[in-house]
C-alpha cells in the first residue's frame, strides 16, 4: 500500500508528503517528524502509524483535539480521502493514489467543524493542560527510531515568531 499525506494550509497552499512504514509524531515541537508550528497544535499532538498495510491516527492528549472528517477522535484507522484537522491545517489522506485530485477548499471545509465543542472560548484556555504531560506519554509509548527520522516542517506562513502570535 502506498500512502501520502496532503497538507492544506488556511490559504489553500498544499504540500504532499509520501509516507514510509513507521511511526510519525505530528506536532509543533521541532523534533516532530511532521511539524505544524502553530499555537493551536500541541507540542506532540498526534501520532500516525503506517505499517505498510494500514494507516492509523491517534491523538496524544492534545489540548485542542484531532479531527477526522469533522469529528473529534481519539484513534481511528484511516482510509483514502479522509481529512484530518490539526490546528488550522487540513490533511488529506491519499492511499494508492486515491483521491487523485485534492480540492483544497473542500478539504478545509471537511477538517474541523465550524462550531467545535466549546466554540466561542479561546483555543488555548487558561488552565488547560499544558503539553508537558506529553513527555510522560512519549516515555510510555516509546521514541521513534531516530535513524529513520524524517522532519517535515509545515510552516505555511513567513512568520518565524509563531509563539508571539495569537491562536487561530
Coordinates of N, CA and C in Angstrom, one line a residue:
X1 N 0.9 -1.2 0.0 CA 0.0 0.0 0.0 C 0.9 1.2 0.0
X2 N 0.5 2.2 -0.8 CA 1.3 3.5 -0.9 C 0.4 4.5 -0.2
X3 N 1.0 5.3 0.7 CA 0.3 6.3 1.5 C 1.0 7.7 1.4
X4 N 0.2 8.7 1.2 CA 0.7 10.1 1.1 C -0.3 11.0 1.9
X5 N 0.3 12.0 2.5 CA -0.5 13.0 3.2 C -0.4 14.3 2.4
X6 N -1.5 14.9 2.2 CA -1.5 16.2 1.5 C -1.9 17.3 2.5
X7 N -1.0 18.1 3.0 CA -1.2 19.2 3.9 C -1.8 20.4 3.2
X8 N -2.9 20.9 3.7 CA -3.6 22.1 3.1 C -3.6 23.2 4.2
X9 N -3.0 24.3 3.9 CA -2.9 25.4 4.8 C -4.2 26.2 4.7
X10 N -4.4 27.2 5.6 CA -5.5 28.1 5.7 C -5.7 28.9 4.4
X11 N -4.6 29.2 3.7 CA -4.7 29.9 2.5 C -4.8 29.0 1.2
X12 N -4.9 27.7 1.4 CA -5.1 26.8 0.3 C -3.8 26.2 -0.3
X13 N -2.7 26.6 0.3 CA -1.4 26.0 -0.2 C -1.4 24.5 0.2
X14 N -0.8 23.7 -0.7 CA -0.7 22.3 -0.4 C 0.7 21.8 -0.5
X15 N 1.0 20.7 0.3 CA 2.3 20.1 0.3 C 2.0 18.6 0.5
X16 N 2.5 17.8 -0.5 CA 2.4 16.3 -0.4 C 3.6 15.7 0.3
X17 N 3.3 14.7 1.2 CA 4.4 14.0 1.9 C 4.1 12.5 1.8
X18 N 5.0 11.8 1.0 CA 4.8 10.4 0.9 C 5.3 9.7 2.2
X19 N 4.6 8.7 2.7 CA 4.9 8.0 3.9 C 5.7 6.7 3.7
X20 N 6.6 6.4 4.5 CA 7.2 5.1 4.5 C 6.7 4.4 5.8
X21 N 6.7 3.1 5.9 CA 6.2 2.4 7.1 C 7.1 2.8 8.3
X22 N 6.4 3.4 9.3 CA 7.0 3.8 10.5 C 6.0 4.6 11.4
X23 N 6.4 5.1 12.5 CA 5.6 6.0 13.3 C 6.0 7.4 13.1
X24 N 5.0 8.3 13.0 CA 5.3 9.7 12.8 C 4.6 10.5 13.9
X25 N 5.2 11.4 14.5 CA 4.6 12.3 15.5 C 4.3 13.6 14.8
X26 N 3.0 14.1 14.9 CA 2.6 15.4 14.4 C 2.5 16.3 15.5
X27 N 3.2 17.5 15.4 CA 3.1 18.5 16.5 C 3.9 19.7 16.1
X28 N 4.0 20.6 17.1 CA 4.7 21.9 16.8 C 6.1 21.8 17.3
X29 N 6.5 20.8 18.1 CA 7.8 20.7 18.6 C 8.8 20.4 17.5
X30 N 10.0 21.0 17.6 CA 11.0 20.9 16.5 C 11.4 19.5 16.2
X31 N 11.3 18.5 17.1 CA 11.7 17.2 16.8 C 10.6 16.3 16.3
X32 N 9.4 16.8 16.0 CA 8.3 16.0 15.5 C 8.6 15.7 14.0
X33 N 8.3 14.5 13.6 CA 8.5 14.2 12.2 C 7.7 14.9 11.2
X34 N 6.5 15.3 11.6 CA 5.6 16.1 10.8 C 5.2 17.3 11.6
X35 N 5.9 18.4 11.3 CA 5.8 19.6 12.2 C 4.8 20.6 11.7
X36 N 3.9 21.1 12.5 CA 3.0 22.1 12.2 C 3.2 23.2 13.3
X37 N 4.0 24.2 13.0 CA 4.4 25.2 14.1 C 3.4 26.3 14.3
X38 N 2.3 26.0 15.0 CA 1.3 27.0 15.3 C 0.8 26.7 16.7
X39 N 0.3 27.7 17.4 CA 0.0 27.6 18.8 C -1.2 26.6 19.1
X40 N -2.1 26.5 18.1 CA -3.3 25.6 18.3 C -2.9 24.1 18.2
X41 N -1.7 23.9 17.8 CA -1.2 22.5 17.7 C -0.3 22.2 18.9
X42 N -0.6 21.1 19.6 CA 0.2 20.7 20.8 C 1.7 20.4 20.4
X43 N 2.5 20.4 21.3 CA 3.9 20.1 21.0 C 4.0 18.7 20.4
X44 N 3.4 17.7 21.0 CA 3.2 16.4 20.4 C 1.7 16.1 20.3
X45 N 1.1 16.4 19.2 CA -0.3 16.5 19.0 C -1.0 15.1 18.8
X46 N -0.4 14.4 17.8 CA -1.0 13.1 17.4 C 0.1 12.3 16.8
X47 N -0.2 11.0 16.7 CA 0.8 10.1 16.1 C 0.1 9.4 15.0
X48 N 0.9 9.1 13.9 CA 0.4 8.4 12.7 C 1.3 7.2 12.6
X49 N 0.6 6.0 12.5 CA 1.4 4.8 12.4 C 1.0 4.2 11.1
X50 N 2.0 4.0 10.2 CA 1.9 3.3 8.9 C 2.7 2.1 8.9
X51 N 2.0 0.9 8.8 CA 2.8 -0.4 8.8 C 2.9 -1.0 7.5
X52 N 2.6 -0.3 6.4 CA 2.7 -0.8 5.1 C 1.3 -1.3 4.5
X53 N 0.5 -1.7 5.5 CA -0.9 -2.3 5.1 C -2.0 -1.4 5.6
X54 N -1.8 -0.6 6.7 CA -2.8 0.2 7.2 C -2.2 1.5 7.8
X55 N -3.0 2.5 7.9 CA -2.6 3.8 8.4 C -3.5 4.2 9.6
X56 N -3.0 4.4 10.8 CA -3.7 4.7 12.0 C -3.3 6.1 12.5
X57 N -4.3 6.9 13.0 CA -4.1 8.1 13.6 C -4.5 8.0 15.1
X58 N -3.7 8.6 16.0 CA -4.1 8.6 17.4 C -3.7 9.9 18.0
X59 N -4.7 10.5 18.7 CA -4.5 11.8 19.4 C -3.6 11.5 20.6
X60 N -2.7 12.4 20.9 CA -1.8 12.2 22.0 C -2.1 13.0 23.2
X61 N -3.5 13.2 23.4 CA -3.9 14.0 24.5 C -3.8 15.5 24.3
X62 N -3.9 15.9 23.0 CA -3.8 17.3 22.6 C -4.8 18.1 23.3
X63 N -4.5 19.4 23.5 CA -5.4 20.3 24.1 C -6.6 20.6 23.2
X64 N -6.4 20.8 21.9 CA -7.4 21.2 21.0 C -8.0 20.1 20.1
X65 N -7.5 18.9 20.3 CA -8.1 17.8 19.6 C -7.6 17.5 18.2
X66 N -7.8 16.3 17.8 CA -7.5 15.8 16.4 C -8.9 15.4 15.8
X67 N -9.1 16.0 14.6 CA -10.4 15.8 14.0 C -10.2 14.9 12.7
X68 N -11.2 14.0 12.5 CA -11.3 13.2 11.3 C -12.6 13.4 10.7
X69 N -12.7 14.0 9.5 CA -13.9 14.3 8.8 C -14.9 15.1 9.7
X70 N -14.4 16.1 10.4 CA -15.2 17.0 11.3 C -15.6 16.4 12.6
X71 N -15.1 15.2 12.9 CA -15.4 14.5 14.2 C -14.1 14.4 15.0
X72 N -14.2 14.8 16.3 CA -13.0 14.7 17.2 C -12.8 13.2 17.5
X73 N -11.6 12.8 17.4 CA -11.3 11.3 17.5 C -10.2 11.1 18.6
X74 N -10.1 9.9 19.1 CA -9.0 9.5 19.9 C -8.1 8.7 19.0
X75 N -8.7 7.7 18.3 CA -7.9 6.8 17.5 C -8.7 6.3 16.4
X76 N -8.2 6.2 15.1 CA -9.0 5.7 14.0 C -8.1 5.2 12.9
X77 N -8.6 4.2 12.2 CA -8.0 3.6 11.0 C -8.3 4.6 9.9
X78 N -7.4 5.0 9.1 CA -7.6 6.0 8.0 C -7.9 5.3 6.7
X79 N -8.7 6.0 5.9 CA -9.0 5.5 4.6 C -8.7 6.6 3.5
X80 N -8.6 6.2 2.3 CA -8.4 7.2 1.2 C -9.5 8.2 1.2
X81 N -9.0 9.5 1.1 CA -10.0 10.6 1.1 C -10.3 11.2 2.5
X82 N -9.9 10.5 3.5 CA -10.2 11.0 4.9 C -9.5 12.4 5.0
X83 N -10.1 13.3 5.8 CA -9.5 14.6 6.1 C -9.2 14.8 7.6
X84 N -8.0 14.9 7.9 CA -7.6 15.2 9.3 C -7.6 16.7 9.5
X85 N -8.0 17.2 10.7 CA -7.9 18.6 11.1 C -7.0 18.7 12.3
X86 N -5.9 19.3 12.2 CA -5.0 19.6 13.3 C -4.6 21.0 13.2
X87 N -5.0 21.8 14.3 CA -4.9 23.2 14.3 C -5.6 23.8 13.1
X88 N -5.0 24.7 12.3 CA -5.7 25.3 11.2 C -5.3 24.5 9.9
X89 N -4.6 23.4 10.0 CA -4.2 22.7 8.8 C -5.1 21.5 8.6
X90 N -5.5 21.3 7.3 CA -6.3 20.1 6.9 C -5.3 19.2 6.3
X91 N -5.4 17.9 6.5 CA -4.5 16.9 6.0 C -5.4 15.8 5.3
X92 N -5.2 15.7 4.0 CA -6.0 14.7 3.2 C -5.1 13.5 3.1
X93 N -5.8 12.3 3.3 CA -5.1 11.0 3.2 C -5.3 10.5 1.8
X94 N -4.1 10.2 1.1 CA -4.2 9.6 -0.2 C -3.6 8.1 0.0
X95 N -4.4 7.2 -0.5 CA -3.9 5.8 -0.4 C -4.0 5.2 -1.8
X96 N -2.8 4.7 -2.3 CA -2.7 4.1 -3.6 C -3.2 5.1 -4.7
X97 N -2.9 6.4 -4.5 CA -3.2 7.4 -5.4 C -4.6 8.0 -5.4
X98 N -5.4 7.5 -4.4 CA -6.8 7.9 -4.3 C -7.0 8.8 -3.0
X99 N -7.6 9.9 -3.2 CA -8.2 10.6 -4.3 C -7.1 11.2 -5.2
X100 N -7.4 11.1 -6.5 CA -6.3 11.6 -7.5 C -6.2 13.1 -7.5
X101 N -7.2 13.8 -7.1 CA -7.2 15.3 -7.1 C -7.7 15.8 -5.8
X102 N -7.0 16.8 -5.2 CA -7.3 17.3 -3.9 C -7.9 18.7 -4.1
X103 N -9.1 18.9 -3.7 CA -9.8 20.2 -3.7 C -9.5 20.9 -2.4
X104 N -8.6 21.9 -2.4 CA -8.1 22.5 -1.1 C -9.3 23.1 -0.3
X105 N -10.2 23.7 -1.0 CA -11.4 24.4 -0.3 C -12.3 23.3 0.3
X106 N -12.5 22.2 -0.4 CA -13.4 21.1 0.2 C -12.6 20.5 1.4
X107 N -11.3 20.3 1.2 CA -10.5 19.7 2.3 C -10.6 20.5 3.6
X108 N -10.5 21.9 3.4 CA -10.5 22.7 4.6 C -11.9 22.7 5.2
X109 N -12.9 22.6 4.4 CA -14.3 22.5 4.9 C -14.6 21.2 5.6
X110 N -13.8 20.2 5.3 CA -14.0 18.8 5.9 C -13.2 18.6 7.1
X111 N -12.3 19.5 7.5 CA -11.3 19.2 8.5 C -11.8 19.3 9.9
X112 N -12.4 20.5 10.3 CA -12.8 20.8 11.6 C -14.2 21.3 11.6
X113 N -15.1 20.9 12.5 CA -16.5 21.5 12.4 C -16.4 23.0 12.6
X114 N -17.4 23.7 12.0 CA -17.4 25.2 12.1 C -17.6 25.6 13.5
X115 N -18.3 24.9 14.3 CA -18.5 25.2 15.7 C -18.1 24.0 16.6
X116 N -16.8 23.8 16.8 CA -16.3 22.7 17.6 C -16.8 22.8 19.0
X117 N -16.8 21.8 19.8 CA -17.2 21.9 21.2 C -16.4 23.0 21.9
X118 N -17.1 23.8 22.6 CA -16.5 24.9 23.3 C -16.3 26.1 22.5
X119 N -17.0 26.2 21.3 CA -16.9 27.3 20.4 C -17.1 28.6 21.2
X120 N -16.4 29.6 20.8 CA -16.5 30.9 21.5 C -15.5 31.0 22.6
X121 N -14.8 30.0 23.0 CA -13.8 30.1 24.0 C -12.4 30.1 23.3
X122 N -11.4 30.7 23.9 CA -10.1 30.7 23.3 C -9.6 29.3 23.0
X123 N -8.8 29.1 22.0 CA -8.3 27.7 21.7 C -7.4 27.3 22.8
X124 N -6.5 28.1 23.3 CA -5.7 27.7 24.4 C -6.2 28.4 25.7
X125 N -7.1 27.7 26.4 CA -7.8 28.2 27.5 C -6.8 28.3 28.7
X126 N -6.9 29.3 29.6 CA -6.2 29.4 30.8 C -6.5 28.1 31.6
X127 N -5.5 27.5 32.2 CA -5.7 26.3 33.0 C -5.8 25.0 32.2
X128 N -5.8 25.1 30.8 CA -5.9 23.9 30.0 C -4.6 23.1 30.2
X129 N -4.6 21.9 30.0 CA -3.4 21.0 30.2 C -2.3 21.5 29.3
X130 N -1.2 21.8 29.9 CA 0.0 22.1 29.1 C 0.6 20.8 28.6
X131 N 1.3 20.9 27.5 CA 1.8 19.7 26.9 C 3.0 19.1 27.6
X132 N 3.4 19.6 28.8 CA 4.5 19.0 29.5 C 4.2 17.5 29.8
X133 N 2.9 17.2 29.9 CA 2.5 15.8 30.2 C 2.7 14.9 29.0
X134 N 2.9 15.5 27.8 CA 3.1 14.7 26.6 C 4.5 14.0 26.7
X135 N 5.4 14.6 27.4 CA 6.7 13.9 27.6 C 6.6 12.6 28.3
X136 N 5.7 12.5 29.3 CA 5.4 11.3 30.0 C 4.8 10.3 29.1
X137 N 3.8 10.8 28.3 CA 3.1 9.9 27.4 C 4.1 9.3 26.4
X138 N 5.0 10.2 25.9 CA 6.0 9.7 24.9 C 6.9 8.7 25.5
X139 N 7.3 8.8 26.8 CA 8.0 7.8 27.5 C 7.3 6.5 27.6
X140 N 6.0 6.5 27.7 CA 5.2 5.3 27.8 C 5.1 4.6 26.4
X141 N 5.0 5.4 25.3 CA 4.8 4.7 24.0 C 6.1 4.6 23.3
X142 N 7.2 5.1 23.8 CA 8.5 5.0 23.1 C 8.8 6.1 22.1
X143 N 10.1 6.2 21.9 CA 10.6 7.2 20.9 C 10.6 6.6 19.5
X144 N 10.4 7.5 18.5 CA 10.6 6.9 17.1 C 12.1 6.6 16.9
X145 N 12.3 5.7 15.9 CA 13.6 5.3 15.5 C 14.3 6.5 14.9
X146 N 15.3 7.1 15.6 CA 15.9 8.3 15.1 C 16.7 8.1 13.8
X147 N 17.1 6.8 13.5 CA 17.8 6.6 12.3 C 17.0 6.8 11.1
X148 N 15.7 6.7 11.2 CA 14.8 6.9 10.0 C 13.9 8.1 10.1
X149 N 14.3 9.0 11.0 CA 13.5 10.2 11.2 C 13.5 11.1 10.0
X150 N 12.3 11.5 9.6 CA 12.2 12.5 8.5 C 11.4 13.7 9.1
X151 N 12.0 14.8 9.0 CA 11.5 16.0 9.6 C 10.9 16.9 8.5
X152 N 9.5 17.1 8.5 CA 8.9 17.9 7.6 C 8.3 19.1 8.4
X153 N 8.6 20.3 8.0 CA 8.1 21.5 8.7 C 7.1 22.2 7.8
X154 N 5.8 22.2 8.3 CA 4.7 22.8 7.5 C 4.4 24.2 8.0
X155 N 5.4 25.1 7.9 CA 5.2 26.4 8.3 C 4.8 27.2 7.0
X156 N 3.5 27.3 6.8 CA 2.9 27.9 5.6 C 3.0 29.5 5.7
X157 N 3.4 30.0 6.8 CA 3.5 31.5 6.9 C 5.0 31.9 6.8
X158 N 5.2 33.2 6.7 CA 6.5 33.7 6.7 C 6.9 34.2 8.1
X159 N 6.1 33.9 9.1 CA 6.3 34.4 10.4 C 7.1 33.4 11.3
X160 N 8.3 33.8 11.6 CA 9.2 32.9 12.4 C 8.9 33.0 13.9
X161 N 8.1 34.0 14.3 CA 7.8 34.2 15.7 C 6.4 33.7 16.1
X162 N 6.1 32.4 15.8 CA 4.8 31.9 16.0 C 4.3 31.8 17.4
X163 N 5.2 31.8 18.4 CA 4.8 31.8 19.8 C 4.3 33.1 20.2
X164 N 4.6 34.2 19.5 CA 4.0 35.5 19.9 C 2.7 35.8 19.2
X165 N 2.3 34.9 18.3 CA 1.0 35.1 17.6 C -0.2 34.5 18.3
X166 N -1.3 35.2 18.3 CA -2.5 34.6 18.9 C -2.9 33.3 18.1
X167 N -3.5 32.4 18.9 CA -4.0 31.1 18.3 C -5.1 31.4 17.3
X168 N -5.2 30.7 16.2 CA -6.2 30.9 15.2 C -7.4 30.1 15.5

